Short mmCIF file of C-alpha atoms in Angstrom, two decimals:
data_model
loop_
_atom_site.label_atom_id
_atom_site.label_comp_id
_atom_site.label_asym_id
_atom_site.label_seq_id
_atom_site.Cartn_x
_atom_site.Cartn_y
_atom_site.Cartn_z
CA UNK Y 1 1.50 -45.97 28.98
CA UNK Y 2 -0.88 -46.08 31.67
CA UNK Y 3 -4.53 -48.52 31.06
CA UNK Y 4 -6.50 -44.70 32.03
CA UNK Y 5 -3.96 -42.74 29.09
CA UNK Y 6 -5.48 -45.15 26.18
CA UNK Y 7 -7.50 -43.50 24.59
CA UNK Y 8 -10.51 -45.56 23.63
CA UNK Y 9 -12.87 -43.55 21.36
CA UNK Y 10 -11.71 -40.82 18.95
CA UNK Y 11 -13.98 -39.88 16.49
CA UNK Y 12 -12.18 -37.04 15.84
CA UNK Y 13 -9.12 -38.58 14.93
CA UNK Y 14 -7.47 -35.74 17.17
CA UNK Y 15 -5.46 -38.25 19.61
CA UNK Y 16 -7.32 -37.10 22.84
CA UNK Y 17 -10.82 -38.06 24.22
CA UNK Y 18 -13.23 -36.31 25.68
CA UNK Y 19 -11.87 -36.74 29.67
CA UNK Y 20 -8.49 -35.94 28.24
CA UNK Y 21 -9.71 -33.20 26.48
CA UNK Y 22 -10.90 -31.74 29.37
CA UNK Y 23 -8.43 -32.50 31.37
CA UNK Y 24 -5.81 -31.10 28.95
CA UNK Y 25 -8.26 -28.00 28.95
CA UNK Y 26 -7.73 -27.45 32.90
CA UNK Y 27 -4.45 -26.13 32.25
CA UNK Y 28 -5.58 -23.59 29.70
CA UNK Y 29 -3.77 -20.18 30.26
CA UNK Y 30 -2.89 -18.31 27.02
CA UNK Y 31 -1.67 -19.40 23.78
CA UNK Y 32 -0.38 -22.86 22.88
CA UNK Y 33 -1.52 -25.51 25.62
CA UNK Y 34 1.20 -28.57 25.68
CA UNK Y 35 0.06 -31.93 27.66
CA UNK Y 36 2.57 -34.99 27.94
CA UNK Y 37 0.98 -38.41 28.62
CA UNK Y 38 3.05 -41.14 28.72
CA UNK Y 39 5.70 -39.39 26.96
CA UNK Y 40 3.44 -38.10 24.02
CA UNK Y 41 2.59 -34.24 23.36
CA UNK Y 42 0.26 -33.45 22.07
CA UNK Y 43 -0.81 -29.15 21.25
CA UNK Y 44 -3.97 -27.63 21.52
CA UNK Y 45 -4.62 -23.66 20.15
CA UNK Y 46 -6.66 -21.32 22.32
CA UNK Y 47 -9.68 -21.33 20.11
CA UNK Y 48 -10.24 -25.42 20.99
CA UNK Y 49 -10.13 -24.03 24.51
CA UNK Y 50 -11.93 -20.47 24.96
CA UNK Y 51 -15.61 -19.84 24.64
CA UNK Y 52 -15.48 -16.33 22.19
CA UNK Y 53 -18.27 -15.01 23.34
CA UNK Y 54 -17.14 -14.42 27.37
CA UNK Y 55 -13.40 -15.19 26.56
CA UNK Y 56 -13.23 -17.18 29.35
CA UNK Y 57 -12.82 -20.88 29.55
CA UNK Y 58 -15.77 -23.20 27.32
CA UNK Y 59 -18.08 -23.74 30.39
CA UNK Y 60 -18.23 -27.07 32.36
CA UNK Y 61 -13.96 -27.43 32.64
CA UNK Y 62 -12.79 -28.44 35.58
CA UNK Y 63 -9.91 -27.81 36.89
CA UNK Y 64 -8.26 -30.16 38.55
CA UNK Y 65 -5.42 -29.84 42.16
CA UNK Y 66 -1.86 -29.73 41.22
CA UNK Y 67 0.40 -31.45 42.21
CA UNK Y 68 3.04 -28.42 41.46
CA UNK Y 69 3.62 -26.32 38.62
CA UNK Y 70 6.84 -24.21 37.58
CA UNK Y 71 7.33 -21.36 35.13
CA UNK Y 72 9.81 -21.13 32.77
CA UNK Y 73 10.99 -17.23 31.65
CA UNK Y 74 14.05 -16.74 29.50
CA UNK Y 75 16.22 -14.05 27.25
CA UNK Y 76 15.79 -11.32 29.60
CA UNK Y 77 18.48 -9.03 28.28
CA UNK Y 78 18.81 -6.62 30.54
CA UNK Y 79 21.00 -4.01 29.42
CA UNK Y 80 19.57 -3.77 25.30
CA UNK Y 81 18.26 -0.97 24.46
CA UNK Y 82 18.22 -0.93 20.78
CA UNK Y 83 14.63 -0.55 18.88
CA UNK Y 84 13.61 -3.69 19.07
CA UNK Y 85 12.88 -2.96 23.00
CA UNK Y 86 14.21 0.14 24.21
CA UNK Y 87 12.72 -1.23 27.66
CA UNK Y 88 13.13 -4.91 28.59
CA UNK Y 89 13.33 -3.74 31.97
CA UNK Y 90 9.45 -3.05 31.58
CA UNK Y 91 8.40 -6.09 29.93
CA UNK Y 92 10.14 -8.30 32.46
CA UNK Y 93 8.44 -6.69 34.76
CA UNK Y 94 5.48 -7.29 32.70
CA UNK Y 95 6.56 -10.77 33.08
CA UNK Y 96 6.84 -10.75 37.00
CA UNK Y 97 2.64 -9.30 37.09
CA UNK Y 98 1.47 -12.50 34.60
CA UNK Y 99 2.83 -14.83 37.15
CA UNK Y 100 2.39 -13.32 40.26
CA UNK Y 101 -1.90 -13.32 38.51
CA UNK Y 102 -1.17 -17.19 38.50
CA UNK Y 103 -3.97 -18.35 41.20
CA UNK Y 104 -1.87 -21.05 42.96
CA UNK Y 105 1.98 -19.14 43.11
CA UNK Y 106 4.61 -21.42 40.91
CA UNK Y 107 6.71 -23.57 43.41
CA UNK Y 108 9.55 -22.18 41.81
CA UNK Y 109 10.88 -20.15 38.54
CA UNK Y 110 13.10 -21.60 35.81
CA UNK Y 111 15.40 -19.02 33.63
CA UNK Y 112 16.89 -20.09 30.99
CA UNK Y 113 19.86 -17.46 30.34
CA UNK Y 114 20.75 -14.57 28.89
CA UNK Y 115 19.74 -12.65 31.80
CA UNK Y 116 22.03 -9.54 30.71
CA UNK Y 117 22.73 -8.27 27.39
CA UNK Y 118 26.22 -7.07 28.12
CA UNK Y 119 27.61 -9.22 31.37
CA UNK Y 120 27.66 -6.33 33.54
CA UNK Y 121 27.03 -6.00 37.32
CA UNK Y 122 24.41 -2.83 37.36
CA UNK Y 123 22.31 -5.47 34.54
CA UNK Y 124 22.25 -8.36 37.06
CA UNK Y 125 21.62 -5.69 39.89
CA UNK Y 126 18.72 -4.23 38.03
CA UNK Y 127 17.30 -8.11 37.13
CA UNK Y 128 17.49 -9.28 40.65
CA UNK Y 129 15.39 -6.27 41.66
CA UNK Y 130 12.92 -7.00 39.58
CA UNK Y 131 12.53 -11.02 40.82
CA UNK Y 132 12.47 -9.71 44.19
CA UNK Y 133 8.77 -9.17 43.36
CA UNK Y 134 8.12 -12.43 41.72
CA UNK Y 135 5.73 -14.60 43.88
CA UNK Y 136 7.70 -17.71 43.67
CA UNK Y 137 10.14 -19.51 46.69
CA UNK Y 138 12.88 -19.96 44.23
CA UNK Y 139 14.67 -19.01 41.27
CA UNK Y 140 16.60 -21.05 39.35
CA UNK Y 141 19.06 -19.99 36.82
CA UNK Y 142 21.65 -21.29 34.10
CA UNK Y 143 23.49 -18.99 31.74
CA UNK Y 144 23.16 -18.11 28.30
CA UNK Y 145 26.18 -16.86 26.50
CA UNK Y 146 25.26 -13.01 26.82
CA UNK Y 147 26.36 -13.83 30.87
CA UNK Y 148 29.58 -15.15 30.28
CA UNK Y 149 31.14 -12.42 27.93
CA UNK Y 150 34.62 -12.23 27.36
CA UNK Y 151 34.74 -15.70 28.56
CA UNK Y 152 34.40 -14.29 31.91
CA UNK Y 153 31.86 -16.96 33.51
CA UNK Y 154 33.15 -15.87 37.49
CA UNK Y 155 30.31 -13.13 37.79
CA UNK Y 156 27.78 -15.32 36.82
CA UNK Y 157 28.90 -17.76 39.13
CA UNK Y 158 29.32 -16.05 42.23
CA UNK Y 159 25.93 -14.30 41.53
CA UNK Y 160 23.46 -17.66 40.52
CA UNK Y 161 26.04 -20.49 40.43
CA UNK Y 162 26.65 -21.00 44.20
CA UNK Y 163 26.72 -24.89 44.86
CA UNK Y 164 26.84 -26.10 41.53
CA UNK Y 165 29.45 -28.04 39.14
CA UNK Y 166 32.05 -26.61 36.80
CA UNK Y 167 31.01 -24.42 34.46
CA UNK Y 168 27.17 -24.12 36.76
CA UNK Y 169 25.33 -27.15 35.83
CA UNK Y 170 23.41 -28.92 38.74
CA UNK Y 171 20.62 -31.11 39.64
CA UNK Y 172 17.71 -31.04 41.96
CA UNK Y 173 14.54 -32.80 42.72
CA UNK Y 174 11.09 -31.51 43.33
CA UNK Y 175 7.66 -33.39 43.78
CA UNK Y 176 9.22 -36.71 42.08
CA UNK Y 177 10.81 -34.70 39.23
CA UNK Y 178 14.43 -34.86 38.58
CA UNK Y 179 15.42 -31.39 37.23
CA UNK Y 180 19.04 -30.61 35.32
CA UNK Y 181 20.16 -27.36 34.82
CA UNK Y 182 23.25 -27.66 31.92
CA UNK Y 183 25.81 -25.38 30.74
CA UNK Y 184 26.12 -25.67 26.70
CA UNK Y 185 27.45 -21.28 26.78
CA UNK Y 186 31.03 -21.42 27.67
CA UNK Y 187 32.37 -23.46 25.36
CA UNK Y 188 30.93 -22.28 21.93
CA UNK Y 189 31.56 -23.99 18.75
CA UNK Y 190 32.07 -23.09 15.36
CA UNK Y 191 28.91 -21.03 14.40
CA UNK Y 192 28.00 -20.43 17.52
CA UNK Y 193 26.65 -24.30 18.46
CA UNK Y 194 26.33 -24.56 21.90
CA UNK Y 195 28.98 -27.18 23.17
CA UNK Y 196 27.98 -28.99 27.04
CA UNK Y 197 31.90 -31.13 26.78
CA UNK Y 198 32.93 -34.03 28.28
CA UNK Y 199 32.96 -33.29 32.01
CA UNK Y 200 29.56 -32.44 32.28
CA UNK Y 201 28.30 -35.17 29.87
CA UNK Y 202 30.58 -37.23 32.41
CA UNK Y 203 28.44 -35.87 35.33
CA UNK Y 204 25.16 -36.20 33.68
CA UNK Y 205 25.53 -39.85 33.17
CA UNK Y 206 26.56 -40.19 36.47
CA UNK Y 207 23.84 -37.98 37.63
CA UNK Y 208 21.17 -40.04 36.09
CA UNK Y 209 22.34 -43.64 37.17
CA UNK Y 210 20.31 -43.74 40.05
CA UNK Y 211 16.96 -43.31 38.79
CA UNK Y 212 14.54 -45.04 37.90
CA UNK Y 213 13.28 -45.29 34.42
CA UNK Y 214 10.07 -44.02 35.61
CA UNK Y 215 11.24 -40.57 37.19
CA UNK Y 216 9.95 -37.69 35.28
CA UNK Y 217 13.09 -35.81 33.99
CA UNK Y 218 13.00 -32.35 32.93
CA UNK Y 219 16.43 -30.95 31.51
CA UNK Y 220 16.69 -26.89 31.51
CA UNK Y 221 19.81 -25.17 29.08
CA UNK Y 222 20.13 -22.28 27.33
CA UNK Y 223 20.93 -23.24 23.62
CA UNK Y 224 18.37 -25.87 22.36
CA UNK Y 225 19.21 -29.50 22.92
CA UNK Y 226 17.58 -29.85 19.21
CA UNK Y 227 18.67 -29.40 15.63
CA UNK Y 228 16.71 -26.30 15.36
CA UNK Y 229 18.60 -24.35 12.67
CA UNK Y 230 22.24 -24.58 13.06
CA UNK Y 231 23.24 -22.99 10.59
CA UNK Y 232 22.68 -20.07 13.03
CA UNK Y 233 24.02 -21.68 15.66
CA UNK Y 234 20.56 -22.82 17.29
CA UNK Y 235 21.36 -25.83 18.51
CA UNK Y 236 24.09 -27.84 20.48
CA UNK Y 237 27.25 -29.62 19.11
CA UNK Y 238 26.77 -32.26 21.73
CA UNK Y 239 23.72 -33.20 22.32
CA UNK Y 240 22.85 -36.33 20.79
CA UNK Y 241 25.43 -38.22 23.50
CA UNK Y 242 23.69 -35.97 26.71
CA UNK Y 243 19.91 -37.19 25.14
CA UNK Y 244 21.18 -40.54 24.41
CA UNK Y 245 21.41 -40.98 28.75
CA UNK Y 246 18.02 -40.29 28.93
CA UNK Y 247 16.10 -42.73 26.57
CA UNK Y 248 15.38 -44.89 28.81
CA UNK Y 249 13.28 -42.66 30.93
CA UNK Y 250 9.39 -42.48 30.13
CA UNK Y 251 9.19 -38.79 30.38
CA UNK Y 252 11.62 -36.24 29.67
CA UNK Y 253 11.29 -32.45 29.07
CA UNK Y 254 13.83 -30.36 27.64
CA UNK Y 255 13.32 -26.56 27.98
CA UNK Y 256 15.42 -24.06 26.15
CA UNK Y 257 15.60 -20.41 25.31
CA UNK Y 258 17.92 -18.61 23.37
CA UNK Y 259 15.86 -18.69 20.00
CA UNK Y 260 13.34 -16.25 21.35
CA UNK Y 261 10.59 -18.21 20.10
CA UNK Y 262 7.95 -21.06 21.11
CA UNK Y 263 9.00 -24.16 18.61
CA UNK Y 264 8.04 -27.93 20.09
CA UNK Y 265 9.47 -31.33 19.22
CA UNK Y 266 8.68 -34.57 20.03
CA UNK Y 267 11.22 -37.26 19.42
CA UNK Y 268 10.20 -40.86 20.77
CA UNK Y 269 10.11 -40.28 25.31
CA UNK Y 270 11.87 -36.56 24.71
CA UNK Y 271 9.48 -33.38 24.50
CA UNK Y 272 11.74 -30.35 23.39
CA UNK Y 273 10.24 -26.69 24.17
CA UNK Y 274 11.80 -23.52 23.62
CA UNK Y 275 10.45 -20.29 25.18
CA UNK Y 276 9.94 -16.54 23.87
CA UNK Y 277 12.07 -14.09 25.39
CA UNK Y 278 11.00 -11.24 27.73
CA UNK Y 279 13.02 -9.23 25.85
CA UNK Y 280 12.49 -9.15 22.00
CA UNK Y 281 11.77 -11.42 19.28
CA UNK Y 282 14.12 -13.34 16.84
CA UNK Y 283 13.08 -13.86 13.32
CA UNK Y 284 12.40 -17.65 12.56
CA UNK Y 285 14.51 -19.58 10.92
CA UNK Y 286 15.75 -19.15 7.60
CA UNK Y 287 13.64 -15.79 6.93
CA UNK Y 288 16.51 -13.32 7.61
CA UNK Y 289 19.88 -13.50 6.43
CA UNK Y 290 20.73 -13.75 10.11
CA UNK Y 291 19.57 -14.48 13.76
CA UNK Y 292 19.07 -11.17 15.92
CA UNK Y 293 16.53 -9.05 17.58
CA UNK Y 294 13.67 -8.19 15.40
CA UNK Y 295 11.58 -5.15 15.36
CA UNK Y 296 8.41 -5.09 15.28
CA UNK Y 297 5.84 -2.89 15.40
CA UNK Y 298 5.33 -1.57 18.90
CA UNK Y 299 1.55 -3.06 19.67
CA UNK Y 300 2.94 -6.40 18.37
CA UNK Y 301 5.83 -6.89 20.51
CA UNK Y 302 4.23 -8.15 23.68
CA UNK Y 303 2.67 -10.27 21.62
CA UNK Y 304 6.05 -11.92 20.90
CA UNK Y 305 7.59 -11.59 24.15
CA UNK Y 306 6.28 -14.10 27.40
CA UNK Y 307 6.41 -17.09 29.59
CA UNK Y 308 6.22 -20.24 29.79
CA UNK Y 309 3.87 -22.18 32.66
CA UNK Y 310 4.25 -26.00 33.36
CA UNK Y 311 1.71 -27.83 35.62
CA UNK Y 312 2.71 -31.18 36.82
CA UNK Y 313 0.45 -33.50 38.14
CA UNK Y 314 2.34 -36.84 39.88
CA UNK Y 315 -0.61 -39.37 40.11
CA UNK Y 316 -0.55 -39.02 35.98
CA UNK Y 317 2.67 -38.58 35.70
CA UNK Y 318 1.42 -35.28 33.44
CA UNK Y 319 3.41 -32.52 32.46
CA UNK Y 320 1.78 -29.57 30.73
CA UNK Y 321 3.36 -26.77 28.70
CA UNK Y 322 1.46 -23.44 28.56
CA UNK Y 323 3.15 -20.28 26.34
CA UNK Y 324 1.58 -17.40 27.39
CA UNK Y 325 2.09 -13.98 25.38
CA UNK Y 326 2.74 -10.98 27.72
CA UNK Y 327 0.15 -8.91 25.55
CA UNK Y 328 -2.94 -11.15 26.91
CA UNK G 1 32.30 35.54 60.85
CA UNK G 2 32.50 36.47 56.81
CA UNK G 3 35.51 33.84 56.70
CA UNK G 4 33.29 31.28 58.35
CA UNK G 5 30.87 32.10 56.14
CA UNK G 6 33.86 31.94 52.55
CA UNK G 7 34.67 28.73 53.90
CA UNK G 8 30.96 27.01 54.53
CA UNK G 9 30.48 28.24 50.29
CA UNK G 10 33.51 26.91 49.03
CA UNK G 11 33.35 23.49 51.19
CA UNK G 12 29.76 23.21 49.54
CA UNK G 13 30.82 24.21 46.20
CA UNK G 14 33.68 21.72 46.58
CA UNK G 15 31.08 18.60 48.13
CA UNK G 16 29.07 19.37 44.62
CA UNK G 17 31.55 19.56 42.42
CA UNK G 18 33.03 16.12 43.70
CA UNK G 19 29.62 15.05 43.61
CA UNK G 20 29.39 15.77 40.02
CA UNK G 21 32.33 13.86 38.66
CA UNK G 22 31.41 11.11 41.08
CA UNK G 23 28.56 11.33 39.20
CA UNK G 24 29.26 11.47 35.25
CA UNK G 25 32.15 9.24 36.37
CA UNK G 26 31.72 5.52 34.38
CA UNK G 27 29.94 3.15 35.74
CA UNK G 28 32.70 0.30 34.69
CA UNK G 29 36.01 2.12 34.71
CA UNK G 30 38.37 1.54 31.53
CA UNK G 31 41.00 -0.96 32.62
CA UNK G 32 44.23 -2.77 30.33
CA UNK G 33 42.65 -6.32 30.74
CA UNK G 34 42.40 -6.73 27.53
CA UNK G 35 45.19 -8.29 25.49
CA UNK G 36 46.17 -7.21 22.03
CA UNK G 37 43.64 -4.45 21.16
CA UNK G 38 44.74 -2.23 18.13
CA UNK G 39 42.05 -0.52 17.00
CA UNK G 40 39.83 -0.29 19.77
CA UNK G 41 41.06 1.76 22.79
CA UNK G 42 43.27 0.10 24.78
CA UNK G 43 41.78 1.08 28.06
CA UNK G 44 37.64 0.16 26.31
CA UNK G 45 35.41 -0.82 29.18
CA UNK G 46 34.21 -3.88 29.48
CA UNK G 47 30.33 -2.78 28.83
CA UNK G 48 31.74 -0.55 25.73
CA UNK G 49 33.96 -3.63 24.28
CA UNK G 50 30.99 -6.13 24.92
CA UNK G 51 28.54 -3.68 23.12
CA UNK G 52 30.87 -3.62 20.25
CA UNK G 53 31.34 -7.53 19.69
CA UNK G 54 27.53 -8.26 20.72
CA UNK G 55 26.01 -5.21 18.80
CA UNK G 56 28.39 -4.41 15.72
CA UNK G 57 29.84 -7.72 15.23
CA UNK G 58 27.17 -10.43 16.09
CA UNK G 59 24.10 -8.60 14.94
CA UNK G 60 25.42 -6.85 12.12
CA UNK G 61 27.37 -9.43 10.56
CA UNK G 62 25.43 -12.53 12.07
CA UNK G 63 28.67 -14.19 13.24
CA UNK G 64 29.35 -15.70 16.60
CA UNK G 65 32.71 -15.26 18.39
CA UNK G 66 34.40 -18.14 16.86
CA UNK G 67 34.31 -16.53 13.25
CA UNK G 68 36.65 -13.99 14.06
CA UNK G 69 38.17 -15.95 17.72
CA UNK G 70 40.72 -19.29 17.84
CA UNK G 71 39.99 -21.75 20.27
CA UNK G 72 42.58 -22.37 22.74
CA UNK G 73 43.48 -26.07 22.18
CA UNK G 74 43.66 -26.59 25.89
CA UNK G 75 41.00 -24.89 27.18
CA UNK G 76 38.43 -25.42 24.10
CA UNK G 77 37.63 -21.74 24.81
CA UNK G 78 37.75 -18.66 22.65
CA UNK G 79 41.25 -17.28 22.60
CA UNK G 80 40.53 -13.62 22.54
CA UNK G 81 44.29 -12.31 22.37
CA UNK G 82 45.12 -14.79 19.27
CA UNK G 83 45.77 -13.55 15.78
CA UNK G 84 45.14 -17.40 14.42
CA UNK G 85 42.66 -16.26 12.66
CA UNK G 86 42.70 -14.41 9.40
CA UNK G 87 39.16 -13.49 10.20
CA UNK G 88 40.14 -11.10 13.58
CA UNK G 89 43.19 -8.61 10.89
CA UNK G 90 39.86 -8.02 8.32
CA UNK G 91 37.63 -7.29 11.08
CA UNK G 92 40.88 -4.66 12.48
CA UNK G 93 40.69 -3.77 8.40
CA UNK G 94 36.64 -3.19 8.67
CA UNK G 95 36.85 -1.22 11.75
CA UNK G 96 39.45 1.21 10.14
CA UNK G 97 37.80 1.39 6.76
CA UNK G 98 34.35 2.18 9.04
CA UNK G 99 36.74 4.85 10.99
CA UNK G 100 38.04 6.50 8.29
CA UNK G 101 34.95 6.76 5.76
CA UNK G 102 33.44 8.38 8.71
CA UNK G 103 36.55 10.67 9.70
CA UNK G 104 36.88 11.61 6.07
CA UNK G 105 33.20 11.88 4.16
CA UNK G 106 31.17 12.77 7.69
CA UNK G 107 33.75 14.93 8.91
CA UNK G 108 32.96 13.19 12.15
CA UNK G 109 35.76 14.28 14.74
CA UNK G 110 36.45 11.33 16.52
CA UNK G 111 34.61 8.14 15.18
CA UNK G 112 35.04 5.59 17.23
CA UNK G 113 33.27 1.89 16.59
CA UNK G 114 30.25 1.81 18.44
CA UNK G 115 29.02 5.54 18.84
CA UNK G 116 25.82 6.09 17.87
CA UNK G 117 26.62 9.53 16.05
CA UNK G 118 29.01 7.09 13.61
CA UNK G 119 27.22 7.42 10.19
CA UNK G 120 28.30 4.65 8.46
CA UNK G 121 28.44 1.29 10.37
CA UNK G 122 28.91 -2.59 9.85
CA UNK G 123 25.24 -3.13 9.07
CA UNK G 124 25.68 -0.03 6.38
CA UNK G 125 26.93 -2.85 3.95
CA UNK G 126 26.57 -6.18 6.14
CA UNK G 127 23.05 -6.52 6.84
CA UNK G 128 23.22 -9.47 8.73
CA UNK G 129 25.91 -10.92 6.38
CA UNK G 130 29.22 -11.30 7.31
CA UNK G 131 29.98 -11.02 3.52
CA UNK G 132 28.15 -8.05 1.87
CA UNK G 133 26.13 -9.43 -0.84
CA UNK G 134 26.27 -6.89 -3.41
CA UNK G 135 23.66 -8.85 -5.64
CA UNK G 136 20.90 -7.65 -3.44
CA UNK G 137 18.93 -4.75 -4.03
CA UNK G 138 19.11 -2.51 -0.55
#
């Protein structure tokens, strides 16, 4: 950890000091603020950060130049139509407004699968015209299992997986981050685990061997990288060997979807972070006799549904995770 | 001139009527592609046989595909045409029990998994289950 990360008084107890705090407090959108420092996450609710009385931001918060920032927006289904959301076509679009209101545009857009509900061209059509209107240079995608159908992975491809690996995987780097975009959809296991398999395990490791411990990973897949309930299938089969390649980096940030849900981990340099869906809400874990999309009552489901900022700042090596509801 | 006329009608009556089976014409035609379908029509559409497996089967019974699917030992990939499992001949008994209840007791014409007239469906008894846990009050 950096000598300027220690944090030297905390009467609070709390973990943060009163620079960090405000620091941390820069990045405040809506929701659950997430900073990294030296590998340690820390959350902060919106009442530590808003002032009630205006709503706005507690007065005297700076906010500080990024470096970069990304947004993360995931389960899109387009294509359902059931109850739960007879119009994810609306609230993705709902999406597309919150972040083209972001003041400084996103350098690029991270989604993290299930773009369709059904695999079906007119569904990718009708979610590539609405990104056309994102404010954004790039779009980055990997596939959840409602894209590959059938086992029928070829549309996906041709559509989102041009220049990539195998099944889609790929790397890239921006501002000093390495970025992976895996594939744990096309190989399922039993109870729907997501399975990544040997030949892209074999390219991750190889992928990584030329960094340097200190290069800020962050790792993008559709089924969580994490233990998160698998007895519904919310997690992957495989992922304690991909994770084991990257304990030796300082910082690394694993970003999922599939669960349609915000739920955070920290285990030891690894930050896990799963994302709501634009779509419609899951229940959470263990509360219904299975996973699926949950009704709610119609003014609460933007309120479920959203997006996920992160703000990365290279001189502090600081990544931070903002969920913001679509209702706000 | 009136046969000018007789012919200008019935080439526009015949440009809107191929308009209008252009039009109500499927989206994703039906096709054979898929291997060793018995209940559900053979020529299902891809959008109408994913709805099926994605809304009936994963949602109703809270399964994945690999409950009812073998894996294809070379591949590691769901083996949709195998009958390995025992799993995929109850799910072909379900969907004809789910037929015929509604063919028989709702006097519905032609039930077919997946219509939203059917009365009874999976999640009737299911409820997220993909055994029916008749030690719950419903």
């Amino acid at each position: 950890m950096a000598k300027e990360d220690l944090i030297i008084t905390d009467k609070n107890d709390d973990g943060i000091d009163r620079a960090g705090f405000i620091k941390c407090m820069a990045w405040a959108g809506t929701g659950i603020l997430w900073m990294m420092n030296g590998g340690i996450m820390k959350s902060f609710g919106m009442s530590q950060m808003i002032d009630k009385t205006t709503g706005g931001l507690k007065k005297g918060l700076v906010i500080p130049a990024l470096d970069f920032s990304f947004v993360q927006i995931s389960d899109s289904h387009i294509g359902f139509n059931k109850p739960a959301n007879p119009d994810v076509v609306g609230t993705l679009q709902a999406a597309v407004a919150k972040i083209n209101a972001i003041p400084t545009a996103p350098s690029f857009i991270l989604h993290t699968g299930d773009l369709s509900h059904l695999a079906q061209a007119d569904e990718f059509d009708t979610l590539d015209q609405v990104l056309k209107s994102v404010k954004t240079e790039k779009v980055f995608y990997v596939p959840g299992e409602h894209d590959v159908l059938n086992g029928d992975n070829k549309q996906f491809l041709a559509r989102y997986g041009k220049g990539t690996k195998g099944d889609g995987w790929y790397s890239f780097d921006s501002n000093g981050v390495h970025f992976i975009g895996l594939v744990n959809v096309v190989n399922t296991a039993e109870g729907g685990l997501g399975v990544i398999g040997n030949d892209q395990l074999e390219w991750l490791e190889d992928d990584l061997k030329g960094l340097s411990n200190s290069t800020p990973i962050v790792v993008f897949a559709h089924i969580p990288l994490w233990a998160i309930y698998p007895q519904w299938g919310w997690g992957t089969r495989d992922s304690a060997q991909a994770l084991s390649y990257l304990k030796r980096f300082g910082s690394v940030t694993v970003l999922n979807g599939h669960i349609h849900q915000t739920m955070q981990k920290v285990e030891g340099n690894i930050t896990f972070h799963t994302a709501t869906s634009t779509a419609f809400p899951q229940p959470q874990p263990g509360t219904a006799p299975a996973p699926g999309p949950m009704k709610v009552p119609a003014e609460k489901l933007r309120g479920l549904l959203g997006l996920t900022s992160v703000n990365y700042l290279e001189h502090d090596h600081t990544l931070a995770i903002t969920d913001t509801p679509l209702a706000i | 001139m009136k046969l000018t006329r007789r012919l200008i009608v019935i080439t526009g009556l015949s440009v809107t009527v191929f308009a209008a089976v252009a039009a109500i014409k499927p989206e994703n035609p039906p096709g054979d592609k898929f291997k060793n379908l018995r209940v559900l029509p053979k020529n299902i559409s891809s959008k109408d046989l994913s709805g099926i497996m994605v809304d009936e089967f994963q949602d109703d019974l809270g399964i994945s595909c690999n409950f009812c699917h073998a894996e294809n030992k070379d591949t590691h990939r769901p083996d949709y045409a195998s009958d390995e499992k025992p799993e995929k001949e109850i799910a072909r008994a379900m969907m004809q029990m789910t037929i015929g209840i509604n063919k028989k007791y709702f006097k519905l014409r032609h039930p077919m998994i997946g219509d939203s007239t059917l009365i009874i469906t999976c999640a009737t008894c299911h409820h997220g289950n993909s055994h029916p846990d008749n030690t719950v009050n419903q």
